[in-house]
Every structure is written in structure tokens, then in C-alpha cells.
CSV table of C-alpha atoms in Angstrom, one decimal:
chain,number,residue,atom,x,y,z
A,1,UNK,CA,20.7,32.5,-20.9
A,2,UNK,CA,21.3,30.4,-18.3
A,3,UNK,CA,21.1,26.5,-18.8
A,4,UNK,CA,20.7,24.1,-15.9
A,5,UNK,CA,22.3,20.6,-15.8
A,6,UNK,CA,21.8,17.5,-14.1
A,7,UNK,CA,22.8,14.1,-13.1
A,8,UNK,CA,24.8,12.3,-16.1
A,9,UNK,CA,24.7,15.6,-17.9
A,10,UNK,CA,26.4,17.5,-15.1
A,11,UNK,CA,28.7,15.3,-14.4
A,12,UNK,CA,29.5,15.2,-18.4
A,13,UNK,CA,29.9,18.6,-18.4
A,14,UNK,CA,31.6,19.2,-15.4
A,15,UNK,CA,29.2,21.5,-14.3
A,16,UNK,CA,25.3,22.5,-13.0
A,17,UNK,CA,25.4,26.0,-14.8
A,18,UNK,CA,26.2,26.9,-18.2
A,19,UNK,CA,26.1,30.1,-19.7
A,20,UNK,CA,25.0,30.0,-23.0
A,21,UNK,CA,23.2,32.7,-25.9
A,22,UNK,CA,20.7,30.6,-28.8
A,23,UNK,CA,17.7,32.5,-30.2
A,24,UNK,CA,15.9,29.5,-30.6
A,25,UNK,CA,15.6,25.7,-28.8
A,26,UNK,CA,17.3,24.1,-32.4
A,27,UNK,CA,19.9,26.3,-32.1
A,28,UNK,CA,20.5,25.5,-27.8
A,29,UNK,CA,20.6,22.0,-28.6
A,30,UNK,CA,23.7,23.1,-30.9
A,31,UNK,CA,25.2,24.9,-28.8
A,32,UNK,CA,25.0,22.3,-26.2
A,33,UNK,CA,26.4,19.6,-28.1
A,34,UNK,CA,29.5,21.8,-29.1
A,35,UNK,CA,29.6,22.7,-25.0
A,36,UNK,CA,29.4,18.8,-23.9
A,37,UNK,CA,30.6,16.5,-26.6
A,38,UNK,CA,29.1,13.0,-24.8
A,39,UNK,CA,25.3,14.9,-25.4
A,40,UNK,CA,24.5,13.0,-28.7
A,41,UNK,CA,25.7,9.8,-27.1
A,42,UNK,CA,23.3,10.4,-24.3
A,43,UNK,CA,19.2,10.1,-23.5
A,44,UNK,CA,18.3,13.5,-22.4
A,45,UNK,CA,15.0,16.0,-22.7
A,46,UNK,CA,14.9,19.8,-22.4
A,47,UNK,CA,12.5,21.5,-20.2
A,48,UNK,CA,11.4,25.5,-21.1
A,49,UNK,CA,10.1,26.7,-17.6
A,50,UNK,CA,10.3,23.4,-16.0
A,51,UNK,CA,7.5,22.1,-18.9
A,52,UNK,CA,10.0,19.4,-21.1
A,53,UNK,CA,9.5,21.0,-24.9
A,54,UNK,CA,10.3,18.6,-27.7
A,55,UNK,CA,9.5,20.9,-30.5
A,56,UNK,CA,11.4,23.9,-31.8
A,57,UNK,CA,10.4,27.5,-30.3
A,58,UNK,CA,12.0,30.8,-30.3
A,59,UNK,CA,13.8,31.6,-26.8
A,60,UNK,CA,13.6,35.4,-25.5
A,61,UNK,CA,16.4,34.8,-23.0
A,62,UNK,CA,14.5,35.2,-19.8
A,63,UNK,CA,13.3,31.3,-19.9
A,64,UNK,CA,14.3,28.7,-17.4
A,65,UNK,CA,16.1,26.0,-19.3
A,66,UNK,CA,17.2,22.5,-17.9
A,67,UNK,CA,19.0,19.7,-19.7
A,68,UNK,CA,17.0,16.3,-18.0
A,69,UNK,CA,19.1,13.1,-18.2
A,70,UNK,CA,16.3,9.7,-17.2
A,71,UNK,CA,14.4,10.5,-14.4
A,72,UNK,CA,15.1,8.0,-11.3
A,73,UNK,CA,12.9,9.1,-8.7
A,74,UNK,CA,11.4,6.5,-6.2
B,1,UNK,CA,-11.5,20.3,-3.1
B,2,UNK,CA,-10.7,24.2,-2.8
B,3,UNK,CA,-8.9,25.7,-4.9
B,4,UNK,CA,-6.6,26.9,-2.5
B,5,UNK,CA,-6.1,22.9,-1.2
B,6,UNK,CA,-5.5,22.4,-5.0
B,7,UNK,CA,-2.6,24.7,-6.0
B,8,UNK,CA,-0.4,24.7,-2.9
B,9,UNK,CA,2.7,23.5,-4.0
B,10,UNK,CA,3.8,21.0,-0.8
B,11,UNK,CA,7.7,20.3,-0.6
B,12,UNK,CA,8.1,16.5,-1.0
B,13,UNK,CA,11.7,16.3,-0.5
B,14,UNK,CA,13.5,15.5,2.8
B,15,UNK,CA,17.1,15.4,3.0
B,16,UNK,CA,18.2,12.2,3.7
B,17,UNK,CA,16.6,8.6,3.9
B,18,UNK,CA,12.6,8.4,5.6
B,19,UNK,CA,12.7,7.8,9.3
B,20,UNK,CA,10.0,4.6,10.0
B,21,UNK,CA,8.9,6.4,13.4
B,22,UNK,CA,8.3,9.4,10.8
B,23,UNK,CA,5.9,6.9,9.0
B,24,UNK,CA,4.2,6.1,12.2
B,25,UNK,CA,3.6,9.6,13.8
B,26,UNK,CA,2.1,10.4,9.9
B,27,UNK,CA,-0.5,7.4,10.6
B,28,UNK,CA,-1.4,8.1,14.2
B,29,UNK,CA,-2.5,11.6,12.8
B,30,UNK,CA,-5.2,10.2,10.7
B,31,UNK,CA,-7.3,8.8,13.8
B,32,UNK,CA,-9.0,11.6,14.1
B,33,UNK,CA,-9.9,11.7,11.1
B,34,UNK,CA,-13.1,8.8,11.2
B,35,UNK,CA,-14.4,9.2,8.0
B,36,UNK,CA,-11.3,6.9,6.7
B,37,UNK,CA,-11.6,3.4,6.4
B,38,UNK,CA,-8.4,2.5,4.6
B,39,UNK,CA,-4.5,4.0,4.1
B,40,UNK,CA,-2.7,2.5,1.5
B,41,UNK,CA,1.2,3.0,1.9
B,42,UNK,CA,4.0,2.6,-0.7
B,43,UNK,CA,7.7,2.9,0.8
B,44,UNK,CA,10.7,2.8,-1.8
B,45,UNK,CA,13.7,1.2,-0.2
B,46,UNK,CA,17.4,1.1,-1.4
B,47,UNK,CA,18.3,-2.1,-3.0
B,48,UNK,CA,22.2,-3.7,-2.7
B,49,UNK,CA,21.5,-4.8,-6.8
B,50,UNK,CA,24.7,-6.6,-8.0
B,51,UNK,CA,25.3,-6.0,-11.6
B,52,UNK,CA,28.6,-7.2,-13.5
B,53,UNK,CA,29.8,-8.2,-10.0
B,54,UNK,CA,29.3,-4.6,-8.3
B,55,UNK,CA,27.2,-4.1,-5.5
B,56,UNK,CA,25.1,-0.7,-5.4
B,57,UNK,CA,25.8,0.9,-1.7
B,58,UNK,CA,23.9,3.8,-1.8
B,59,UNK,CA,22.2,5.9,-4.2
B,60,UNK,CA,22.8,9.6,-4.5
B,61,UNK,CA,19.7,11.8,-5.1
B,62,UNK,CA,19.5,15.0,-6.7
B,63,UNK,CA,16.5,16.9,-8.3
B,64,UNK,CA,15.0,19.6,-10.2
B,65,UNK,CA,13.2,20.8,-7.4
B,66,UNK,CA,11.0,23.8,-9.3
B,67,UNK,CA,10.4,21.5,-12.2
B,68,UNK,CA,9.8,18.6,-9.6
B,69,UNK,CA,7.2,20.5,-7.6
B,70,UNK,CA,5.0,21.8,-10.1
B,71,UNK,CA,4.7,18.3,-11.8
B,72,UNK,CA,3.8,16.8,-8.0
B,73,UNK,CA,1.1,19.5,-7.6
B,74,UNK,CA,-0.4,18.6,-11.1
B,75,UNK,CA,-0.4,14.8,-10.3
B,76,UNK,CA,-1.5,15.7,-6.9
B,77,UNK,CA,-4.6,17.5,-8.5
B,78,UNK,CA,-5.6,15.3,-11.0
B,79,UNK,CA,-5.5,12.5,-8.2
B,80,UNK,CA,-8.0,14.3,-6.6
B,81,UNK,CA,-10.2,14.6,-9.6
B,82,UNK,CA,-9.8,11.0,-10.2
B,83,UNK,CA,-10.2,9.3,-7.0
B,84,UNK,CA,-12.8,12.6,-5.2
B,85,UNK,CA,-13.4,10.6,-1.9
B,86,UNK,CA,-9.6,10.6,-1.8
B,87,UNK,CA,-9.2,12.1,1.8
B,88,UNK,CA,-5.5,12.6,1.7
B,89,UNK,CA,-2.2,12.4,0.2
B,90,UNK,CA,1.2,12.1,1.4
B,91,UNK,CA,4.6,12.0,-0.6
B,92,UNK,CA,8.2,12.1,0.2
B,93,UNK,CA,10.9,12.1,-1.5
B,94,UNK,CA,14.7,11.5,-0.2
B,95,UNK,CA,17.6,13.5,-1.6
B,96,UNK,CA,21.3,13.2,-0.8
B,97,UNK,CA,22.9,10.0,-0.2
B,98,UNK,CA,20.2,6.8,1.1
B,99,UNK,CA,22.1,3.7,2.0
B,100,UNK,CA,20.8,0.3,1.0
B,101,UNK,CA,18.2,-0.8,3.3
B,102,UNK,CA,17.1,2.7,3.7
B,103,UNK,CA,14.0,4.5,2.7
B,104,UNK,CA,13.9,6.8,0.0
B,105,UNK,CA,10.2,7.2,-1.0
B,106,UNK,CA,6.8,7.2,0.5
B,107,UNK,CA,3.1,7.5,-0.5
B,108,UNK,CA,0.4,7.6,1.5
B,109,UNK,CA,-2.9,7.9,0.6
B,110,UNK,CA,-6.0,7.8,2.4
B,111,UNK,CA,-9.9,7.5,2.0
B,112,UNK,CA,-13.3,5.9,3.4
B,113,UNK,CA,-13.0,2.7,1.3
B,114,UNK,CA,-9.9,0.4,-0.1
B,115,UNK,CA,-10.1,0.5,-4.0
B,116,UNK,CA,-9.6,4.4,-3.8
B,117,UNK,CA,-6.7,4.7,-1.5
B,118,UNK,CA,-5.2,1.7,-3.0
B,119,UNK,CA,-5.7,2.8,-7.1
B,120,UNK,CA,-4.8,6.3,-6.1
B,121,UNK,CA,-1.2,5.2,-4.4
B,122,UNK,CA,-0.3,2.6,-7.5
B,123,UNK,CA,-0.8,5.6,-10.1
B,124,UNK,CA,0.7,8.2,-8.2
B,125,UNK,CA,3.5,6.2,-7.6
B,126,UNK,CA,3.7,5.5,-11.4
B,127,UNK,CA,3.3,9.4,-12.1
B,128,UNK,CA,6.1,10.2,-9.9
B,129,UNK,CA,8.6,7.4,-11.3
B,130,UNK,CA,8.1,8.6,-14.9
B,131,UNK,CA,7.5,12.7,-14.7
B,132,UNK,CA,9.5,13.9,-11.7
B,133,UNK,CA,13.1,15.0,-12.8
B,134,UNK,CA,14.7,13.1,-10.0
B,135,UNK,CA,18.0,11.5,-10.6
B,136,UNK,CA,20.1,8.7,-8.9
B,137,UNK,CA,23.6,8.1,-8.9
B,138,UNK,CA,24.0,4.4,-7.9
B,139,UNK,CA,27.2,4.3,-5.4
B,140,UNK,CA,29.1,0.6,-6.0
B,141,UNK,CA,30.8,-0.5,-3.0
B,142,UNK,CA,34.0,-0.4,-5.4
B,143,UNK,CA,34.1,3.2,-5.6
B,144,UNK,CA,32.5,3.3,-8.8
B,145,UNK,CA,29.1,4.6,-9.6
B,146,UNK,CA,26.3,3.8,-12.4
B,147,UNK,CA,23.4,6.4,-13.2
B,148,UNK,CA,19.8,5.2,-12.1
B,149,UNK,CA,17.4,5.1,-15.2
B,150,UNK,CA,13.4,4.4,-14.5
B,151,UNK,CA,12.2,2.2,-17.1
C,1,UNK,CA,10.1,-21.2,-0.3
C,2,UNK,CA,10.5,-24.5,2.0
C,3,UNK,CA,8.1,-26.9,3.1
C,4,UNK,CA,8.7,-25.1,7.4
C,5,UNK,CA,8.2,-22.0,6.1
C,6,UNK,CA,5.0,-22.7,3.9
C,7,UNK,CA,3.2,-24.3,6.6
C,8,UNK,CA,3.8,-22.7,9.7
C,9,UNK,CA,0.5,-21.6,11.6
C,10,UNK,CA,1.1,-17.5,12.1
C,11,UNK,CA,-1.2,-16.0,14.7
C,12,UNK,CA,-2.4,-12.7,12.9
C,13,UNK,CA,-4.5,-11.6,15.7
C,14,UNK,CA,-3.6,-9.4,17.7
C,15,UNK,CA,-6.3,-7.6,21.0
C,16,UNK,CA,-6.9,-4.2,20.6
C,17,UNK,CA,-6.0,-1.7,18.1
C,18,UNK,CA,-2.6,-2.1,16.1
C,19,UNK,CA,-0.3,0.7,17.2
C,20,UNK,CA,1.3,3.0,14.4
C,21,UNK,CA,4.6,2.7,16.5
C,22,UNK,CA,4.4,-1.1,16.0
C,23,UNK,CA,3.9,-0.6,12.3
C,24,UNK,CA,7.3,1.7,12.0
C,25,UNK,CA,8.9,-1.4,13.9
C,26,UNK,CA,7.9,-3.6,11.6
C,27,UNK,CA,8.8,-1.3,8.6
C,28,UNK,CA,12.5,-0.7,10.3
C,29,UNK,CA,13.2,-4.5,10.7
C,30,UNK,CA,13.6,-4.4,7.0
C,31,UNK,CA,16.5,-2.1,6.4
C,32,UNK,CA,18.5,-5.8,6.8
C,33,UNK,CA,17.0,-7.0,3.3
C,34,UNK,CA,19.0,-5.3,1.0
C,35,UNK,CA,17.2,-7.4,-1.8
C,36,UNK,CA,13.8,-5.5,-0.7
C,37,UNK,CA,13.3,-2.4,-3.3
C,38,UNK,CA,9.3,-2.0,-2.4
C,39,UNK,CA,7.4,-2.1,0.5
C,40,UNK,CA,3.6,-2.3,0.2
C,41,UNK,CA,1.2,-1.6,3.6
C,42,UNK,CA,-2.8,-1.6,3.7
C,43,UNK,CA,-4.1,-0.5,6.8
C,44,UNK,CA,-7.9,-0.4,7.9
C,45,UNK,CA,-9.4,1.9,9.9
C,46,UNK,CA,-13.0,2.0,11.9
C,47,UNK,CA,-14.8,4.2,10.4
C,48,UNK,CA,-17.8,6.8,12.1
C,49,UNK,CA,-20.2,5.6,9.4
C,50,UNK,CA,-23.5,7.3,10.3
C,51,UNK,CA,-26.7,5.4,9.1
C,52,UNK,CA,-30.2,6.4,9.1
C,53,UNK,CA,-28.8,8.6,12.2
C,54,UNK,CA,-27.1,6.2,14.0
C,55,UNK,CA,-22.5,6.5,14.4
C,56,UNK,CA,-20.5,3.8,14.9
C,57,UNK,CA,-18.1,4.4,17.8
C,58,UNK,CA,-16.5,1.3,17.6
C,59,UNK,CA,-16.3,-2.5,15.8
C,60,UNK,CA,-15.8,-5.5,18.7
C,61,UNK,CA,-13.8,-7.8,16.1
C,62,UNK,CA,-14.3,-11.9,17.1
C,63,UNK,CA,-13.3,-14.5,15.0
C,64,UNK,CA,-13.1,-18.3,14.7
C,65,UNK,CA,-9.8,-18.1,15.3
C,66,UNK,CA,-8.7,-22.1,14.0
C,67,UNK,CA,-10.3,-21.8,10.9
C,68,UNK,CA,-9.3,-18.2,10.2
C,69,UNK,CA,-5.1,-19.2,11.1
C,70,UNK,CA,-6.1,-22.2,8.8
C,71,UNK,CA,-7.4,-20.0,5.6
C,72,UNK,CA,-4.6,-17.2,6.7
C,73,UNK,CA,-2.3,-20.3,6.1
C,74,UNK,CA,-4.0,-21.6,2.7
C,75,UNK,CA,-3.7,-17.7,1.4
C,76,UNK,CA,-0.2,-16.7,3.0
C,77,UNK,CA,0.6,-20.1,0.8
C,78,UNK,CA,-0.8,-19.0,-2.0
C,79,UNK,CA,0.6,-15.8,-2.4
C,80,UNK,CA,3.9,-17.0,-2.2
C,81,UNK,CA,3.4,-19.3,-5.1
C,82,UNK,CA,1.3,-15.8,-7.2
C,83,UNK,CA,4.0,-13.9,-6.4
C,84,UNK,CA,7.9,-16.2,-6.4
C,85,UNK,CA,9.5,-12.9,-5.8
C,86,UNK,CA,7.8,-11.7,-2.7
C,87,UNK,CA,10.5,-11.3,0.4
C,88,UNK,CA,7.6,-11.5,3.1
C,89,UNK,CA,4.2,-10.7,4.1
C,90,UNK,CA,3.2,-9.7,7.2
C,91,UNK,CA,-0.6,-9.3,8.8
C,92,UNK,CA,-2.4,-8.8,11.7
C,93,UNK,CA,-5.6,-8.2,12.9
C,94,UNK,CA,-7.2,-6.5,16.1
C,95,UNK,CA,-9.8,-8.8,18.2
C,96,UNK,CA,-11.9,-7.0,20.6
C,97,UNK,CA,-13.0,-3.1,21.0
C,98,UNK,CA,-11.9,-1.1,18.4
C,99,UNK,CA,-13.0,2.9,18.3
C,100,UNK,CA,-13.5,4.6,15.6
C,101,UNK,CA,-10.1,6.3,14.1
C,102,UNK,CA,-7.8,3.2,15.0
C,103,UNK,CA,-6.4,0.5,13.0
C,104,UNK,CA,-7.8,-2.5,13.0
C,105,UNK,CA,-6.1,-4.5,9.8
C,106,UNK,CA,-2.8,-4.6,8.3
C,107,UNK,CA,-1.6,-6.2,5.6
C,108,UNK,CA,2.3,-5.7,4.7
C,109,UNK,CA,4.2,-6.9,1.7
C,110,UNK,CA,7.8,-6.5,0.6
C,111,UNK,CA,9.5,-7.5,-2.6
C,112,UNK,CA,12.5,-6.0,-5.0
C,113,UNK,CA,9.8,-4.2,-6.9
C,114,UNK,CA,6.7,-2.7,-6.5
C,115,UNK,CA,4.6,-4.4,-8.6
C,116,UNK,CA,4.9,-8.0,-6.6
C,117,UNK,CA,4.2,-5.9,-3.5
C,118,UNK,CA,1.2,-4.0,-4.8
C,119,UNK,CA,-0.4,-7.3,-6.3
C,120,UNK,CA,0.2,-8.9,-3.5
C,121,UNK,CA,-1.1,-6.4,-0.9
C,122,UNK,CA,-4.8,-5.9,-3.0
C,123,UNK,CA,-5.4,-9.9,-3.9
C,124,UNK,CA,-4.1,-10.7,0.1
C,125,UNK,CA,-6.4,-8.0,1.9
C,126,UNK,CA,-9.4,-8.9,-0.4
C,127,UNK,CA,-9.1,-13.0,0.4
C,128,UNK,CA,-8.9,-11.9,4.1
C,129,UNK,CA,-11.6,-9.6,3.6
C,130,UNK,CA,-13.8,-12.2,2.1
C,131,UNK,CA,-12.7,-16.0,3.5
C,132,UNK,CA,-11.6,-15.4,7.0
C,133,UNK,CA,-14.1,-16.1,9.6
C,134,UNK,CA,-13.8,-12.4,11.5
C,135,UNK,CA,-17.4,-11.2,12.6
C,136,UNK,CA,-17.6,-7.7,13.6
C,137,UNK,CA,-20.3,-5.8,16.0
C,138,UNK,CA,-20.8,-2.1,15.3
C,139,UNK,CA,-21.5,0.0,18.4
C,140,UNK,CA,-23.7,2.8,17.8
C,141,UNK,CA,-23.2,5.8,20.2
C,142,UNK,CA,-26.9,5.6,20.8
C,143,UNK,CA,-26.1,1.6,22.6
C,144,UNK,CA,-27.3,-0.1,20.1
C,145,UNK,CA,-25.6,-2.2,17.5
C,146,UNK,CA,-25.4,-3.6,13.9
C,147,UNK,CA,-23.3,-6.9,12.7
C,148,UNK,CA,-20.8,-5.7,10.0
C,149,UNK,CA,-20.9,-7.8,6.7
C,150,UNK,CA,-18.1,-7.8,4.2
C,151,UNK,CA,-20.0,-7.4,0.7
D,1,UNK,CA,-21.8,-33.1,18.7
D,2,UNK,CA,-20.4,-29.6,19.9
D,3,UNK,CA,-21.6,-26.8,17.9
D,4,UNK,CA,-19.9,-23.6,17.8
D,5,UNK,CA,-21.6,-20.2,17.2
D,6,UNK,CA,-20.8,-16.4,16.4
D,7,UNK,CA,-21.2,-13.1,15.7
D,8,UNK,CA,-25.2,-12.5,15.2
D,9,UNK,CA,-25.8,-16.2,15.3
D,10,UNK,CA,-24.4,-16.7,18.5
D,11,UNK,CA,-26.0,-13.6,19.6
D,12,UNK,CA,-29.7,-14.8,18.7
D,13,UNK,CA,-28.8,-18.6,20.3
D,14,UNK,CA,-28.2,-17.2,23.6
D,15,UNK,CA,-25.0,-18.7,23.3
D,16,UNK,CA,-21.5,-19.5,22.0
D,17,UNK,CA,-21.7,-23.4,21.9
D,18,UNK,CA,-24.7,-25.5,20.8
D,19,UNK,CA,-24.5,-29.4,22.2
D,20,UNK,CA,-26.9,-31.3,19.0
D,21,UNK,CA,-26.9,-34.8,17.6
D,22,UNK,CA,-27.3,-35.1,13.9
D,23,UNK,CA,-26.3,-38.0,11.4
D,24,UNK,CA,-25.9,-35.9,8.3
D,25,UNK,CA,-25.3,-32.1,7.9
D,26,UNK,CA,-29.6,-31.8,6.8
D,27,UNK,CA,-30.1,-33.0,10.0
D,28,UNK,CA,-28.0,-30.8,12.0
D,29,UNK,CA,-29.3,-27.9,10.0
D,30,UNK,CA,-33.1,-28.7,10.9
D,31,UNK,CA,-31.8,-29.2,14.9
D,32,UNK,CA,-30.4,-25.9,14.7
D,33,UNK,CA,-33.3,-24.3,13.2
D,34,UNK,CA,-35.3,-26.2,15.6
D,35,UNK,CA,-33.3,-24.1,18.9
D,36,UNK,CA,-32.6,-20.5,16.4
D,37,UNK,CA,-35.8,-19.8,15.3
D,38,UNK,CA,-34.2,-16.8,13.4
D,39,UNK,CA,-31.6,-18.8,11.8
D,40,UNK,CA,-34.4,-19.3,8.7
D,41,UNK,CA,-33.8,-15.6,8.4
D,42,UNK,CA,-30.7,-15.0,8.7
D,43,UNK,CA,-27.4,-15.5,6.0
D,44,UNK,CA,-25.3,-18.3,7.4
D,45,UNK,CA,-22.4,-21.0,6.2
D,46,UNK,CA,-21.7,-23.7,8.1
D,47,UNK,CA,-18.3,-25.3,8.4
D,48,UNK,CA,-17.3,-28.7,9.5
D,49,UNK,CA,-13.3,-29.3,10.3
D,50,UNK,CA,-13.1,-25.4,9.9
D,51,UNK,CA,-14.1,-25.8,5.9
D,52,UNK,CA,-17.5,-24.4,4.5
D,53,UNK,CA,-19.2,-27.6,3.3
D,54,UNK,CA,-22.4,-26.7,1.3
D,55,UNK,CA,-23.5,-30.1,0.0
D,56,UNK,CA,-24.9,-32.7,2.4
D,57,UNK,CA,-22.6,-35.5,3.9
D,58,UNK,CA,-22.6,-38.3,7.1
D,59,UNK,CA,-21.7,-36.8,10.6
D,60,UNK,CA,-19.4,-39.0,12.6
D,61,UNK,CA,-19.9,-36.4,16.0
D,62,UNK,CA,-16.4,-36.1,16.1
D,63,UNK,CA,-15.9,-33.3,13.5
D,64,UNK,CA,-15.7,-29.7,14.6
D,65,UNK,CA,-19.2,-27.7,13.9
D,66,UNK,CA,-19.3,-24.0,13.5
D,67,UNK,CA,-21.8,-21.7,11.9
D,68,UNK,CA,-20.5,-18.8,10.8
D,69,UNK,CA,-22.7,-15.7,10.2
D,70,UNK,CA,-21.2,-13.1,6.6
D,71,UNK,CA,-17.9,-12.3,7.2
D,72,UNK,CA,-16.7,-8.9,8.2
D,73,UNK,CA,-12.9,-8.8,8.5
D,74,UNK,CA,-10.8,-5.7,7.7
């Protein structure tokens, strides 16, 4: 599935698109931290079809996921 | 409120900083409307903060503009409910890069009597500072830059 | 703040309606302050209040205009000492004819953050509101007319 | 002493200035209500040196008079 980044995260990562296969949110955040090694130094929240999650859930694949650094707007 | 009025997402992002003669030409189309008594405006400019000795220029914005939306149409809607006389609501949003001295934010609210227009614009304000996925890259004049965090 | 600055005699009045276009002026002169972060703005508006079948097409603002710059003076004062970090406050108000659907009041604070401005903007608008000498005639369409009173 | 008058008070006067001559505030109240027959009805402060003074006190006839009908600013 396709994972969004932003801000601090994307610049971390060198990138605003990763490409990346979890069958459940536990097992994103994983696979995240093996993709961007700064992530456990770092604030960030995880939105599932732009609605942040903080709980586990299974993923089908066809969700829209974004890794949120702090929010800075106004 | 219809429910059409209700659900239509609005874009609040402009690309690049909010022209004052914008702000004006978005007052001067309200005197028609006589049933309001009182606009409350809040504008968010740019600040040259100098932490550790280095002096923000500019701040980058990006968003999450899908993400971004649909939490401004829920605030948006819930204003609404709150605040009924409410009798309208403005927001921008700048995104790219917005000098210091520049404007980067606006909300503007309107209704027949003060306490409504000027409530609605403090928590909407609030709303948009802590639940819109909008981020800031501070630019130092040093070449260096620091990542914006709302507290 | 210094002594000059504290007690200086502004003229807020201002005859006839305050023009949006002045307002954006106001708001652009600011892009210099690179210490401002939040810009706060009330505006009132004359309203079309019908009453027992009567409209308002316009309030014809007078005031007592020594003791209002007097009390403007005493609150402008006080609002400074409220509110240490507040970069400046600017307000006007119309005399005269003023129709129904154009601004009559502004009120206009600026600070590094918003919640000096905001403060400052309500407690600054409801003083005015409630100590300055401003007496306001209500002209019905019909040719008659009703004294305004603050409650 | 010159009185000064406005908004509905100065409407019902007839006028914007008042010439009276009172030695205390009581008795510049009872001359006014002597030419405003509707000032008895009517909500009204008055204000000497451009301060609302409530309590009675000695008139010199220097001091500047006003009476000021409810506010209605903004």
C-alpha cells in the first residue's frame, strides 16, 4: 500500500511516497521504523483515510495512509 | 443550515501569503448582507522569532490537503451548530513559502451580534491550530531550517 | 510603553462609514513588525433590525467627542498595562449617517500571539461599547426614528 | 454655566447647549428638569469635567456640564 509522508517525516525519509505491504496498523508502524530509522526518535500520528487511528486494525490494502509529524497550521 | 451548505468541502488553501486588499474586497461583500452586526477577523502573520541566535525568514507550508479538508468541513459544521446565528465563515490557509511580515492565515466570521462572531473565530482558530495536518518548515536567515510544532 | 506614547490624545473618529480598503491599509502597514504573529480585528456593522415593523436604514452616530478621546485614552492605557505584550491597537469610529450594511466600528489589535490580541480586542470593544459617550439615532425607512442604547 | 446636551436629550431640549446657574450638582439637576420636562422620564448621566459624577458636589460655573443620554457606541 501506499504510505504518505510529511514534513519532518519526509524529509527523514527522503521521500513523500513509500511503498510498503503490512496486514495490520502494528505491523505498518514496523515496517516504517525499519524504512526510516529517526521514526522512534520522532512525535508522529498515523491517519487511516485521513481519520488519525491510534489503535491497532487490520489494513485491506486499499486504505489511505499518512505518517503526520506536529501539525503547524496558522 | 442545509445540508448541502453543510457538507461542501470549501478549499482553504491559497498558494502563497494573504493579500490585505484580498481581506478588504472579502469585507465590502458583506454589506449587503444587513442582518450582520459584527465580523470578527483573525489574521496569522509570519514572525522573524530568534532562537539560539537564528532568525526565522520564512516559513514553508505544506499540507495534507484531503485529510485537511474534511477536518475544516467538520469544524466548519459543528461551528454552525454551536454558534446558529453564525452568518458566515471564512478561512484561508497559506501554503508555499510566506515571508516574515506576511500573512499566512485568516478567519472571518460573521453574525448579527458580537459574542457569536467573536467565540466562533477564537475556537475555530483553536480547531484549526490543533487538527489540521499542516506543517511549517521555519526558514533561518542562516540557511538552516527548524520544523514548526503547535503547542 | 513610555510616558508620550501612553498619553497621547488619538482622534478615533472618523465621518462616514470606515472603508474596507482603509482596513486592508491598515492591515498591510504591519508586514514591517516582524515581532507581530497575530492580528485581531472587530468590525461593526449597522444592522436592518426590523421592530414592531419598522427597518433601520441607517444609525446618525454623535458623540461627546472630549470626553469620549478622554475615556478612549484611560482604556487604550489600560490595555497596554492588561496586555505588556500587545504591539498596537488601533480604533476608529464613524460620526454621522451610516446605512445599513457599512462599518461603523473597528477595533484592531496586534501582538506575537493570538491570545494578547483576542483578549484584547473583546475587553477593548466592550469598554467602548459601554463608557464612551457615542449616541446613536436609528432611521426607520418609514422617517421616523429610535435612540440606540448599548445594554 | 454652559450646559451641553445630546442624543435624545438634546433632542427633547430643543437644543445642544443649555445656559443654567446652579451651586451644587442637585441644583443644576432640578434647573434642568425645570426646562426638560421629559428629562424625569428619561435614563440620563451627567458628567462634569467629562467624568460621570453621581454623588452631589459644589459647582464653581467653570466646570464643563454635559448630560449624556445611554450610550450606544459600536
Amino acid at each position: 500500500m501506499e504510505v504518505l509522508l510529511f514534513g519532518l517525516i519526509a524529509e527523514k525519509a527522503g521521500a513523500r511516497r513509500l511503498e510498503l505491504e503490512a496486514p495490520t496498523l502494528s505491523e505498518l508502524r514496523a515496517r516504517l521504523a525499519e524504512r526510516i530509522p529517526e521514526l522512534s526518535a520522532l512525535s508522529y500520528a498515523i491517519a487511516v483515510d485521513r481519520v488519525i487511528v491510534k489503535e491497532d486494525r487490520a489494513l485491506n490494502g486499499s486504505e489511505e495512509i499518512a505518517v503526520l509529524p506536529p501539525f503547524a497550521g496558522g | 443550515m442545509s445540508e448541502a451548505k453543510a457538507h461542501k468541502v470549501k478549499d482553504i488553501f491559497v498558494e502563497g501569503s494573504i493579500d490585505p486588499a484580498y481581506i478588504a474586497t472579502s469585507i465590502a461583500k458583506h454589506t449587503t448582507r444587513t442582518d450582520i452586526g459584527a465580523h470578527e477577523i483573525f489574521l496569522g502573520q509570519v514572525r522573524a522569532d530568534t532562537i539560539d541566535g537564528r532568525t526565522t525568514k520564512a516559513i514553508e507550508y505544506t499540507a495534507y490537503r484531503g485529510m485537511a479538508l474534511e477536518q475544516m468541513t467538520m469544524i466548519r459544521e459543528e461551528a454552525f451548530v454551536r454558534w446558529p446565528t453564525l452568518t458566515c465563515l471564512h478561512v484561508h490557509h497559506s501554503l508555499g513559502v510566506i515571508s516574515a511580515g506576511e500573512l499566512c492565515f485568516m478567519v472571518f466570521a460573521s453574525a448579527p451580534h458580537r459574542q457569536q462572531a467573536r467565540e466562533a473565530v477564537a475556537w475555530v482558530v483553536d480547531r484549526i491550530k490543533s487538527e489540521l495536518p499542516i506543517f511549517g518548515k521555519e526558514m533561518n536567515a542562516d540557511g538552516g531550517h527548524v520544523w514548526k510544532e503547535n503547542r
